[in-house]
Coordinates of C-alpha atoms and ligand atoms in Angstrom, one line a residue:
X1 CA 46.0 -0.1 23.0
X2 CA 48.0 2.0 20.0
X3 CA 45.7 3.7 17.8
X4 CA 45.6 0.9 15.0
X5 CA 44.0 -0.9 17.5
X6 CA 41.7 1.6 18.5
X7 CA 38.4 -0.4 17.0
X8 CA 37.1 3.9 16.5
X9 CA 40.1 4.2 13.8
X10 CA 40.2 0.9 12.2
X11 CA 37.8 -1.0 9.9
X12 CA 39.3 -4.3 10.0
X13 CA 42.0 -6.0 9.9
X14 CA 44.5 -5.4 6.9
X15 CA 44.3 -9.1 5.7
X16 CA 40.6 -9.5 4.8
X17 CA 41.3 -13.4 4.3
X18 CA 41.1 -15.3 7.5
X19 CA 43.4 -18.3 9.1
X20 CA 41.9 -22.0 8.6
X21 CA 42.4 -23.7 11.8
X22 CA 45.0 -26.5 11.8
X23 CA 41.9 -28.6 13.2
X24 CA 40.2 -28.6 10.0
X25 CA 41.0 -30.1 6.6
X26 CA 41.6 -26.8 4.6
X27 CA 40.9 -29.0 1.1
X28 CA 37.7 -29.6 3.0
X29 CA 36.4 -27.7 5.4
X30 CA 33.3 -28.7 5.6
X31 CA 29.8 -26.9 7.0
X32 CA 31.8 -24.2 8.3
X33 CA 33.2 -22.9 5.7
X34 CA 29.7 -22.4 4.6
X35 CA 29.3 -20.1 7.5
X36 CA 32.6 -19.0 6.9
X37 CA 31.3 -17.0 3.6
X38 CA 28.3 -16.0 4.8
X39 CA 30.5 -14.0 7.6
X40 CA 32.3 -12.8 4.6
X41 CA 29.7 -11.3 3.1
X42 CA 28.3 -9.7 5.6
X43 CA 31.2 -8.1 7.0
X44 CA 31.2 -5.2 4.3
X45 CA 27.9 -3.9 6.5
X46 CA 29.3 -3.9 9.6
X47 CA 31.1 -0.1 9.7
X48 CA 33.5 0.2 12.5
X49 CA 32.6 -3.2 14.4
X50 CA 34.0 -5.2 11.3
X51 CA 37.3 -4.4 13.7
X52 CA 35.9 -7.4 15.6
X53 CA 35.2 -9.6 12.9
X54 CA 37.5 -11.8 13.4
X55 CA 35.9 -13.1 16.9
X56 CA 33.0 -14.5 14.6
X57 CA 34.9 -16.7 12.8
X58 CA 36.7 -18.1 15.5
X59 CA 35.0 -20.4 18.3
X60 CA 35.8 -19.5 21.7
X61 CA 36.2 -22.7 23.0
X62 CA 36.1 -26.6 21.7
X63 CA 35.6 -29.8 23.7
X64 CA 36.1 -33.2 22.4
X65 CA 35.9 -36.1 23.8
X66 CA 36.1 -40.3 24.0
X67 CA 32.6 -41.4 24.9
X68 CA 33.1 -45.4 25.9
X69 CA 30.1 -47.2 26.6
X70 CA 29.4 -51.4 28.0
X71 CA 27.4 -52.6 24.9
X72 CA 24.5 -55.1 25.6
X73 CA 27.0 -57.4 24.4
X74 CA 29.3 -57.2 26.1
X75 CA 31.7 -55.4 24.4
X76 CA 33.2 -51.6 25.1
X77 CA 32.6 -49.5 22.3
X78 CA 34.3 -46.0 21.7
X79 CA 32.6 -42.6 20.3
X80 CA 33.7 -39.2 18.9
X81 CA 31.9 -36.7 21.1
X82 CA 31.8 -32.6 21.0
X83 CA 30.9 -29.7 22.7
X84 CA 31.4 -26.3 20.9
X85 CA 31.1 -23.0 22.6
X86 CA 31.2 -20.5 19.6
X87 CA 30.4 -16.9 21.5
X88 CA 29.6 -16.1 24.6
X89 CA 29.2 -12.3 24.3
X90 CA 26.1 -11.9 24.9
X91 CA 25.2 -14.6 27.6
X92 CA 26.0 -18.4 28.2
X93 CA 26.4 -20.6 25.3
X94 CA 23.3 -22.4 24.2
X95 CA 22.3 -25.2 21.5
X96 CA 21.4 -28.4 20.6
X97 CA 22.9 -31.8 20.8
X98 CA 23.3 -34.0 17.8
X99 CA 23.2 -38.0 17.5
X100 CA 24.1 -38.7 14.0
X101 CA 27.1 -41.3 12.0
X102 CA 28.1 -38.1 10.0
X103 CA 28.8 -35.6 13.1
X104 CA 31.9 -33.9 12.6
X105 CA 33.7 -31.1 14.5
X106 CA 33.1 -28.7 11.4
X107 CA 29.6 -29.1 11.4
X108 CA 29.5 -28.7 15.6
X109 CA 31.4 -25.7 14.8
X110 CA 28.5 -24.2 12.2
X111 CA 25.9 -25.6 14.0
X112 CA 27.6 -23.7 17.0
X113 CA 28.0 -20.5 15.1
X114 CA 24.6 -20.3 13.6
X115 CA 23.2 -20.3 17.4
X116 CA 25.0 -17.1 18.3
X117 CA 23.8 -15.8 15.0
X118 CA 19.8 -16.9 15.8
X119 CA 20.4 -15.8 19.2
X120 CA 21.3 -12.4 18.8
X121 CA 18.8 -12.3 15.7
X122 CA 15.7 -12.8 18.0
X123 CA 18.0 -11.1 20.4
X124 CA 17.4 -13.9 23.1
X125 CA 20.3 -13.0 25.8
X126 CA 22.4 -15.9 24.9
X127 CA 25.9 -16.9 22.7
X128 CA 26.0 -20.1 20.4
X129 CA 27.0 -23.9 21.3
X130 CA 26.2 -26.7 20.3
X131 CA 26.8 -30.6 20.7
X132 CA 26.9 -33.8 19.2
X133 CA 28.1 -37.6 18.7
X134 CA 29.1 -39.3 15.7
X135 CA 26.7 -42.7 15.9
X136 CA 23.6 -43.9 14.4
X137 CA 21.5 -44.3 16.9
X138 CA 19.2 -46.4 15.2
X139 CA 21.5 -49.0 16.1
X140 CA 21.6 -49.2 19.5
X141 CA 19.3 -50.0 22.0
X142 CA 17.8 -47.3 24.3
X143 CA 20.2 -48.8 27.5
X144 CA 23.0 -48.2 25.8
X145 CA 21.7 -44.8 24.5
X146 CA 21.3 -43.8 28.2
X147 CA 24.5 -44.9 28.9
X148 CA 26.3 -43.0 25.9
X149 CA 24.2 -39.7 27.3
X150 CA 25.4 -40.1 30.9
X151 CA 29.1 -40.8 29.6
X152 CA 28.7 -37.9 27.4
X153 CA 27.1 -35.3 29.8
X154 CA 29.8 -36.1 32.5
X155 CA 32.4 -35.6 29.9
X156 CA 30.9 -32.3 28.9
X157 CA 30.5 -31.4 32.4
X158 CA 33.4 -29.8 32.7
X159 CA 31.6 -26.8 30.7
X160 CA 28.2 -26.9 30.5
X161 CA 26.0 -25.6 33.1
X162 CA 22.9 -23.6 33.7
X163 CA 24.6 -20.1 33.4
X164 CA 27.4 -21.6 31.6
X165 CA 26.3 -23.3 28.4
X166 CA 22.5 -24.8 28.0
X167 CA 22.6 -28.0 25.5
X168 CA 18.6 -29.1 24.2
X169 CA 18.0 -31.6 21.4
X170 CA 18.6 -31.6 17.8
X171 CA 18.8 -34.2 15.3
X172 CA 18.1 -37.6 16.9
X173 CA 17.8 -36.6 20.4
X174 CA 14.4 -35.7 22.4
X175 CA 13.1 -35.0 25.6
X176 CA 14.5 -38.1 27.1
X177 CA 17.7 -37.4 26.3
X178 CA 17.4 -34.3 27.6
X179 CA 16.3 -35.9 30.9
X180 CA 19.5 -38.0 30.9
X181 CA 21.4 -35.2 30.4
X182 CA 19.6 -33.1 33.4
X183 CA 19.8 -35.9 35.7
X184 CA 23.6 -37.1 35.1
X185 CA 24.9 -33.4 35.9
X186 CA 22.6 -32.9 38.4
X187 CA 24.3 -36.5 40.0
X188 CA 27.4 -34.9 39.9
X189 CA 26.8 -31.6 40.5
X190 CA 25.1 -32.9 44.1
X191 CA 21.5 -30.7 43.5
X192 CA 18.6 -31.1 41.0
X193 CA 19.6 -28.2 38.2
X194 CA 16.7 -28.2 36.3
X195 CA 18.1 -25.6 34.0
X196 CA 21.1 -27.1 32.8
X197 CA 19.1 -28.6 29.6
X198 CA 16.0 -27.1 27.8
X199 CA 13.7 -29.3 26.1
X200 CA 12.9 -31.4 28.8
X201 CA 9.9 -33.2 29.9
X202 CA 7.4 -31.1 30.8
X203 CA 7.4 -33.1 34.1
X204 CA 11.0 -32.6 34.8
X205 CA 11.0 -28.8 34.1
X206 CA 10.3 -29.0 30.7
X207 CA 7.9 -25.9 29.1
X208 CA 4.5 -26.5 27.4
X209 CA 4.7 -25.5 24.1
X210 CA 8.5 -26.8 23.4
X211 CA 8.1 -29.5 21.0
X212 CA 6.0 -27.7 18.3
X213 CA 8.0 -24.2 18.6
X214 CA 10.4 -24.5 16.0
X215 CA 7.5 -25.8 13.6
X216 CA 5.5 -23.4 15.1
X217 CA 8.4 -20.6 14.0
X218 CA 8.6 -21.7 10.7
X219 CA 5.2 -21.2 10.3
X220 CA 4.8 -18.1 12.3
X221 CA 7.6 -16.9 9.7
X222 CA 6.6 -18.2 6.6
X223 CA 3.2 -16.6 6.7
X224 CA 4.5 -13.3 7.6
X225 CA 6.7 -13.8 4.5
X226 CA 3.4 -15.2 2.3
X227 CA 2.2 -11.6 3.0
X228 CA 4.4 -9.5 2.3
X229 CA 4.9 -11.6 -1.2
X230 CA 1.0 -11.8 -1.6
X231 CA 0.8 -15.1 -1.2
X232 CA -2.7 -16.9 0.2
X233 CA -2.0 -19.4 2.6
X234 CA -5.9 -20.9 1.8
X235 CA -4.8 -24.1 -0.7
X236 CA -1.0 -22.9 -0.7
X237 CA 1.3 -25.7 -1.8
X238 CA 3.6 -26.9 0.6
X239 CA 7.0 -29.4 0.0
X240 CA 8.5 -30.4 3.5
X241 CA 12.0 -32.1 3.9
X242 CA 12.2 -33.9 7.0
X243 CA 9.2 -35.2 9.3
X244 CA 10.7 -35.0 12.7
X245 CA 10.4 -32.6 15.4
X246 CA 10.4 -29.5 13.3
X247 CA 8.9 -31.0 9.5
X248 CA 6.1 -32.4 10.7
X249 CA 5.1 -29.8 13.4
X250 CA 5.7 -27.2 10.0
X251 CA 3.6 -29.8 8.3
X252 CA 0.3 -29.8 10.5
X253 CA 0.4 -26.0 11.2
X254 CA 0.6 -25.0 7.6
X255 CA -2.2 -27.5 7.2
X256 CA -4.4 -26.1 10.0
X257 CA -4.1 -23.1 8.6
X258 CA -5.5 -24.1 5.7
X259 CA -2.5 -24.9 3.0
X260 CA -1.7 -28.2 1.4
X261 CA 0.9 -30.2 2.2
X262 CA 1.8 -32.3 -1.6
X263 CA 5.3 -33.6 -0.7
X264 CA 7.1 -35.0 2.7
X265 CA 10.5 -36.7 2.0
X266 CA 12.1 -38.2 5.3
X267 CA 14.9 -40.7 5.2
X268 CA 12.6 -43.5 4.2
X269 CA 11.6 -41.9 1.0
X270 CA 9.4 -39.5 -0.8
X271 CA 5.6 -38.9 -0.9
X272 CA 3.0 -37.1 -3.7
X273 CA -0.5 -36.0 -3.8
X274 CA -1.5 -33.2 -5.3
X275 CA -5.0 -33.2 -3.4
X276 CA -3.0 -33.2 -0.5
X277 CA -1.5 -34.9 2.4
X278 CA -2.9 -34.9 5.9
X279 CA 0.4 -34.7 8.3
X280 CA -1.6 -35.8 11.2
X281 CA -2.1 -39.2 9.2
X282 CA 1.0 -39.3 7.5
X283 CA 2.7 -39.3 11.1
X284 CA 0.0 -42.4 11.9
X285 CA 1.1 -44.0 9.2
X286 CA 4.9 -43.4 9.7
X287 CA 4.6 -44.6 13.7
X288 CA 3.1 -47.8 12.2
X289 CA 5.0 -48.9 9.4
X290 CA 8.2 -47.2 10.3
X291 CA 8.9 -45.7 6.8
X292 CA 6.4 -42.5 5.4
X293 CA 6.1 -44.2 1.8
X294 CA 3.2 -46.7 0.6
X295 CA 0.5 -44.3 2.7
X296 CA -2.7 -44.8 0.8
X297 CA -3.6 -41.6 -1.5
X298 CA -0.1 -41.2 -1.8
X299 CA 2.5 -42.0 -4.5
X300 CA 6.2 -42.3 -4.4
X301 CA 8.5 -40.6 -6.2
X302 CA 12.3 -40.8 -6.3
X303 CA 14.2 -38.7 -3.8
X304 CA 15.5 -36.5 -6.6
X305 CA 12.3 -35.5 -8.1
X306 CA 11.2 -33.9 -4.8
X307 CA 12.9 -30.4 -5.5
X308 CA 11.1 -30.6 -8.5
X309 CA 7.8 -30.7 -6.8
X310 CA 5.0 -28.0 -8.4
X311 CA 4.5 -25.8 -5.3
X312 CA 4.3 -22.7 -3.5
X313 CA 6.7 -23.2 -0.5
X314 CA 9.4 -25.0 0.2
X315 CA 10.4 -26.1 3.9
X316 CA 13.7 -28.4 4.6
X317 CA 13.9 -29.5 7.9
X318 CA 16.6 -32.3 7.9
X319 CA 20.2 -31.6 7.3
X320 CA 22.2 -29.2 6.0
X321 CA 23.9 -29.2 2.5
X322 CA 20.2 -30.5 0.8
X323 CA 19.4 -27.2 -1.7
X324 CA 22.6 -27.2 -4.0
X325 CA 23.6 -26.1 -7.4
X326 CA 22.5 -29.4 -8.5
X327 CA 19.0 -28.9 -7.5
X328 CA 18.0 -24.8 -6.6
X329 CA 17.5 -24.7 -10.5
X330 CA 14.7 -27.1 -10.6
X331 CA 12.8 -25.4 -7.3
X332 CA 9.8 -24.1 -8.2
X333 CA 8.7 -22.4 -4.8
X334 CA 8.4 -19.1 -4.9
X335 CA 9.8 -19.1 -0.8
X336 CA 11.3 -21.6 0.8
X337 CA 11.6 -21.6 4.4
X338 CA 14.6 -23.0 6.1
X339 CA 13.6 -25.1 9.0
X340 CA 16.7 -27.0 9.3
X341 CA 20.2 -25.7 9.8
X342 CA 22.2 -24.8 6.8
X343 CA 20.5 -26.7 4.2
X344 CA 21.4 -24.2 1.6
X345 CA 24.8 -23.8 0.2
X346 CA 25.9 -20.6 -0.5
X347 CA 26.1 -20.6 -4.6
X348 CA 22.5 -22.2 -4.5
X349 CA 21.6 -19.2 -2.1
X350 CA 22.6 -17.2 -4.8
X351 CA 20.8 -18.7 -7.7
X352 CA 17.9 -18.6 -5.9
X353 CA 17.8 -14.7 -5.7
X354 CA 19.0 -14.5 -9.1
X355 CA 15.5 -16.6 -9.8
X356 CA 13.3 -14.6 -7.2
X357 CA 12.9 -17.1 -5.1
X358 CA 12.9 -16.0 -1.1
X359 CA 14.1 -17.4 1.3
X360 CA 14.3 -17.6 5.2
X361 CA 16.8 -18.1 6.7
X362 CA 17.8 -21.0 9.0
X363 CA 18.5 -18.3 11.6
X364 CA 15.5 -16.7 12.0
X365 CA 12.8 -19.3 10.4
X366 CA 13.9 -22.0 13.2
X367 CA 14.4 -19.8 16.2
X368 CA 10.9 -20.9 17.6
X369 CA 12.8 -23.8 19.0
X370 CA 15.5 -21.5 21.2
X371 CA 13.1 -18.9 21.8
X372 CA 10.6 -21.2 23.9
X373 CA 13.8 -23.2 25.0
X374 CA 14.7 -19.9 26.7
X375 CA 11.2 -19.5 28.4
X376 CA 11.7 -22.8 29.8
X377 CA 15.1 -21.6 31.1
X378 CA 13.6 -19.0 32.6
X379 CA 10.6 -20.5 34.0
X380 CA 13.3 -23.0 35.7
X381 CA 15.1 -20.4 37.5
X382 CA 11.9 -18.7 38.7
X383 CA 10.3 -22.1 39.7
X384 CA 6.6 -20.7 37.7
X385 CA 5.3 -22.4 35.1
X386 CA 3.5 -20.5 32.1
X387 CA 0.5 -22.2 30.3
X388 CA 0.5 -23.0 26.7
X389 CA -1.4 -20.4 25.7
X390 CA 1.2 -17.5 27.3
X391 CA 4.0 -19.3 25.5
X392 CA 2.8 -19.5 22.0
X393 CA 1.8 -16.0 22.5
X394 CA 4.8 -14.6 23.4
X395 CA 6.5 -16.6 20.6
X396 CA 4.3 -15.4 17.6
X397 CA 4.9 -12.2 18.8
X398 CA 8.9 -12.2 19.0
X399 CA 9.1 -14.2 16.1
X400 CA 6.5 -11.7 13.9
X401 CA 8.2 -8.8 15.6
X402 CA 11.3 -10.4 14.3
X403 CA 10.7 -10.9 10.9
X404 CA 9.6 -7.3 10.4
X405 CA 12.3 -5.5 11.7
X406 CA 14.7 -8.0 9.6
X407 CA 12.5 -7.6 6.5
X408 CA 12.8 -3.6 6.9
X409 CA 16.0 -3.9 6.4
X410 CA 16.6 -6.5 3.9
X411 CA 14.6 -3.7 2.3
X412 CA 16.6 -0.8 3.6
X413 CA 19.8 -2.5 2.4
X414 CA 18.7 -4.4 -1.0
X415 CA 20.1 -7.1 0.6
X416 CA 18.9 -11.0 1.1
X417 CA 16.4 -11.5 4.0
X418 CA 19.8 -14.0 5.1
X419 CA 22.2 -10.8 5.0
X420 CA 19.6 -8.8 6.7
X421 CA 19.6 -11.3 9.8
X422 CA 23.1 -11.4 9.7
X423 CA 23.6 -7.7 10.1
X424 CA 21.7 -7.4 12.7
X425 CA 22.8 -10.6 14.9
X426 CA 26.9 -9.9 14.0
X427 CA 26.1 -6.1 14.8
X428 CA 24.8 -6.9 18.2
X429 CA 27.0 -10.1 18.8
X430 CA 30.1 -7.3 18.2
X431 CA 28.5 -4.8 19.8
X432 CA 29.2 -6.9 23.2
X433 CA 31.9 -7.5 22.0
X434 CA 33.2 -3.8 21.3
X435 CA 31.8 -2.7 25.4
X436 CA 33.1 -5.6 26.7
X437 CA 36.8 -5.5 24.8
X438 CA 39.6 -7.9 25.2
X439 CA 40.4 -9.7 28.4
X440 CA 42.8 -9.3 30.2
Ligands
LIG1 P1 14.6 -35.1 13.8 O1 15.6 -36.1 14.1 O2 13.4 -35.1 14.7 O3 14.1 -35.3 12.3 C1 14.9 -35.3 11.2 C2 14.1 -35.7 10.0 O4 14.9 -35.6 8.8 C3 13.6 -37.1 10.1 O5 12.2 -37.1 9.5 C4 14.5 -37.9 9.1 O6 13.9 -39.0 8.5 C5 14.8 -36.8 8.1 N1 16.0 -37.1 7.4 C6 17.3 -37.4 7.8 N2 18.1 -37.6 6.8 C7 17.4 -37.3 5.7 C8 17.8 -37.3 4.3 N3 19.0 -37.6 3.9 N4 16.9 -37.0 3.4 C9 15.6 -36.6 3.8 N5 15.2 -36.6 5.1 C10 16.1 -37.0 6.0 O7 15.3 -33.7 13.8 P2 14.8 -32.3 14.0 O8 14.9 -31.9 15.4 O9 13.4 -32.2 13.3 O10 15.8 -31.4 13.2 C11 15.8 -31.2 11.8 C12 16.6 -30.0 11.4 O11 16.1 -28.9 12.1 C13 18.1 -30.1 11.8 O12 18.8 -29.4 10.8 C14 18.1 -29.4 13.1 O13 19.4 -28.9 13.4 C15 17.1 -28.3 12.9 N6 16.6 -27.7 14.1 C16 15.9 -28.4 15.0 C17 15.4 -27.7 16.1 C18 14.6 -28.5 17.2 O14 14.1 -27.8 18.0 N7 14.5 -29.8 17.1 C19 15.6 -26.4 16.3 C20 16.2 -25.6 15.3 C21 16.7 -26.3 14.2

């Protein structure tokens, strides 16, 4: 090593601009070039480890891959398939797998590198991965689903694994996918690895607790934020985007708690009531009909008009790229808690402050979801099963815990609560980095 390279005598390297890859379109990067600025701006915080910058903007490893599956009709039908590894500093590569028609490899590659950030901000001993395939599931029928899962986990196979790299679900994909997934590469493999997949079946290895804990997270979260901003959460005002998984556990837990949930949006449309919507009947009402508008006490409003919504706190929990320029002016939350992954762009990001508004982060409002995805990756490898109320107890604590030592220093610096977290998850992601130094 000469001594510009000594990461003690250098801040960084002299070119602060950094390469596109060839693999990406660099008139259109897409989500990663989101992350790519938010790297950017933290890196002026970063002291002596901004040496190692460079390692965050780069994934450490990309797998894609030809998915053919036997339709029922007969025909063979081809799909776009990826597994990104982003960092593995810390511990094996873990994240979710995505089933959507607009999956690309630059969104696998955020998606990826927001999981090493949420990792290392709730300091859970893992990197950031993360999967998906570009189809719209709603198209196809659950045999061929199974089959696209089984072609896809064998194709993946070649890197994931239970100390390698830990896939769970995301958009579009649930426990039974994650049971496909476990029991192809444990086929292959020869023995039953339970821990190869989290967010399983709590019959196959799966943990109590696991499908409300990123919900659970964004609440735990946004009512540590409420007070520290003064806000009751008695009659608070609540605007969620997205009832799935994480929107409408967000939804009934803010309710039970005693706030008001006056807009859901999903990707049937948009409902209002001011007096309130009750999620538990709203998801009734969606199971039923299969759309969440014409639900009685309701009205609907047009998909635009929902980040105009009067309330107190806003939670988007669909898909990134949803709070832009177009629409962060016309938000009147005072908070807005981000239970989906990058659903803010960066300029809106910055409006937003400029207006007051706070937000948290995707990286530490939805790490509910990894953090009891990591219990159940534990309690696989030890065999013993925790009970419900030991797993939501541990996870308001880290998550609490969490969000005070971030807000500190959001406070310390006079930085966003979003900068804070990514201080302190690049600082510890480089920090293994730095001890561990470059092999060979
Ligand atoms: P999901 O598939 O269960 O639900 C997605 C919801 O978004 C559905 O209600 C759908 O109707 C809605 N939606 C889709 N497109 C929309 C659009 N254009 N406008 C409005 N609504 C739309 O997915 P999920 O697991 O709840 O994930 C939601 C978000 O949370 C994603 O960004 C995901 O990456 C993130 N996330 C999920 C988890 C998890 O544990 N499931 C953990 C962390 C982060």
């Amino acid at each position: 090593m000469t001594a510009t390279q000594d990461p003690t005598n250098s801040t960084g390297p002299k070119s602060g601009a950094h390469a596109i890859p060839s693999y990406l379109d660099p008139n259109n990067i897409g989500p990663y070039e989101i992350y790519l600025e938010q790297v950017e701006r933290v890196t002026p915080y970063l002291g002596k480890l901004a040496y190692w910058a460079e390692t965050l903007k780069r994934p450490k490893r990309i797998l894609v891959v030809d998915v053919p599956i036997h339709l029922d009709d007969g025909t063979v039908a081809h799909f776009e398939g990826y597994r990104v590894q982003h960092n593995t500093s810390r511990g094996p590569a873990k994240g979710g797998v995505r089933y959507h028609q607009d999956v690309t490899l630059s969104e696998v590659m955020a998606l990826s590198a927001w999981m090493t950030v949420k990792n290392a901000a709730v300091n859970l001993p893992y990197g950031g991965g993360k999967g998906g395939i570009r189809i719209d599931p709603r198209k196809y029928s659950t045999g061929e689903l199974e089959r696209l899962t089984r072609r896809y986990t064998t194709e993946i196979g070649l890197i994931i694994g239970p100390e390698k790299d830990i896939p769970a679900p995301d958009v579009n994909t649930n426990p039974q996918t994650m049971a496909w997934m476990m029991d192809t590469y444990s086929m292959n493999v020869g023995r039953t690895a339970t821990g190869v997949v989290t967010g399983k079946p709590v019959s196959l290895g799966g943990s109590l607790g696991r499908g409300d804990a990123t919900g659970r997270g964004v609440f735990v979260t946004g009512a540590e934020a409420m007070k520290k901003l003064g806000m009751p959460m008695q009659g608070a005002r609540v605007a969620v985007q997205g009832f799935g998984n994480v929107g409408e556990a967000a939804a009934r837990i803010f309710h039970e708690h005693g706030a008001r949930i006056v807009a859901i949006q999903d990707v049937t449309g948009t409902i209002h009531s001011d007096a309130g919507i009750d999620p538990k009947a709203a998801l009734e009402h969606l199971r039923r009909t299969g759309k969440i508008t014409d639900m009685p006490g309701t009205e609907e409003i047009k998909r635009d008009e929902f980040w105009g919504v009067d309330c107190d706190v806003m939670i988007p929990a669909a898909l990134e790229k949803q709070i832009t320029l177009a629409n962060a002016g016309q938000i009147k939350a005072k908070l807005i808690v981000e239970g989906a992954n990058g659903p803010t762009i960066p300029a809106a990001d910055d409006l937003l402050a400029e207006r007051g508004v706070t937000v948290v982060p995707d990286v530490l409002a939805n790490a509910g979801g990894v953090t009891v995805s990591y219990f159940e990756w534990v309690q696989d490898f030890s065999s013993f099963f925790w009970t419900e109320d030991e797993i939501n107890k541990r996870l308001d604590r880290i998550m609490s815990e969490a969000f005070g030592s971030l807000w500190d220093v959001k406070e310390r610096h006079g930085v966003t609560l979003r900068t804070a977290v990514y201080i302190v998850a690049c600082t510890r992601v480089l920090e293994a980095r730095a001890l561990r130094g470059l092999y060979p």
